[in-house]
């Protein structure tokens, strides 16, 4: 009597165990890699950027040399440009995969003023729930969208400072070279502020760090 050949193992539908493993995953491997590469790039860019700032300050203060990178202006510029390419390449891959996988739509949208305000009040009172690491609250969604747009502003203003003659239209849109320097500085300050708040939240909810290291 003829028998039906068994289906290859790789063609079988995933079982409950596979679904359970997928459900436990908070951050896929590509996201974790992009996150840590981005962290390295941001640290290098900020520290070298502070050294560049010290060479020609915009305001009446300078950053302590111990917090800067490069040792001198030329060295700081080399570090800054190297980190710039890492940040740009990694950012494009990150945004592309977020869009292609639908993660950006699931994680960051929708954002409503009512939800953000309610979650912000709960956070200030220490009552904001972190029971489900798969879901971002309103404040988190707004923060991640903000830092994405802020990083874009850093890149655009940085292009004006790097190649001002080659980007005349962008330079004029940003109000000229001197204004672009201020825009770049303020955007950098916004990024540093985001990182500071991010680190505080990680300290308050340590399992978010574990999820970014091992995925769940």
PDB file of C-alpha atoms in Angstrom, residues 32 39 74 84 88 94:
ATOM      1  CA  UNK A  32      20.699  44.915  19.079  1.00  0.00           C
ATOM      2  CA  UNK A  39      26.068  53.867  20.950  1.00  0.00           C
ATOM      3  CA  UNK A  74      43.098  67.771  13.755  1.00  0.00           C
ATOM      4  CA  UNK A  84      30.172  60.179  11.247  1.00  0.00           C
ATOM      5  CA  UNK A  88      25.307  57.405   8.921  1.00  0.00           C
ATOM      6  CA  UNK A  94      18.514  50.700  11.196  1.00  0.00           C
TER       7      UNK A  94
END
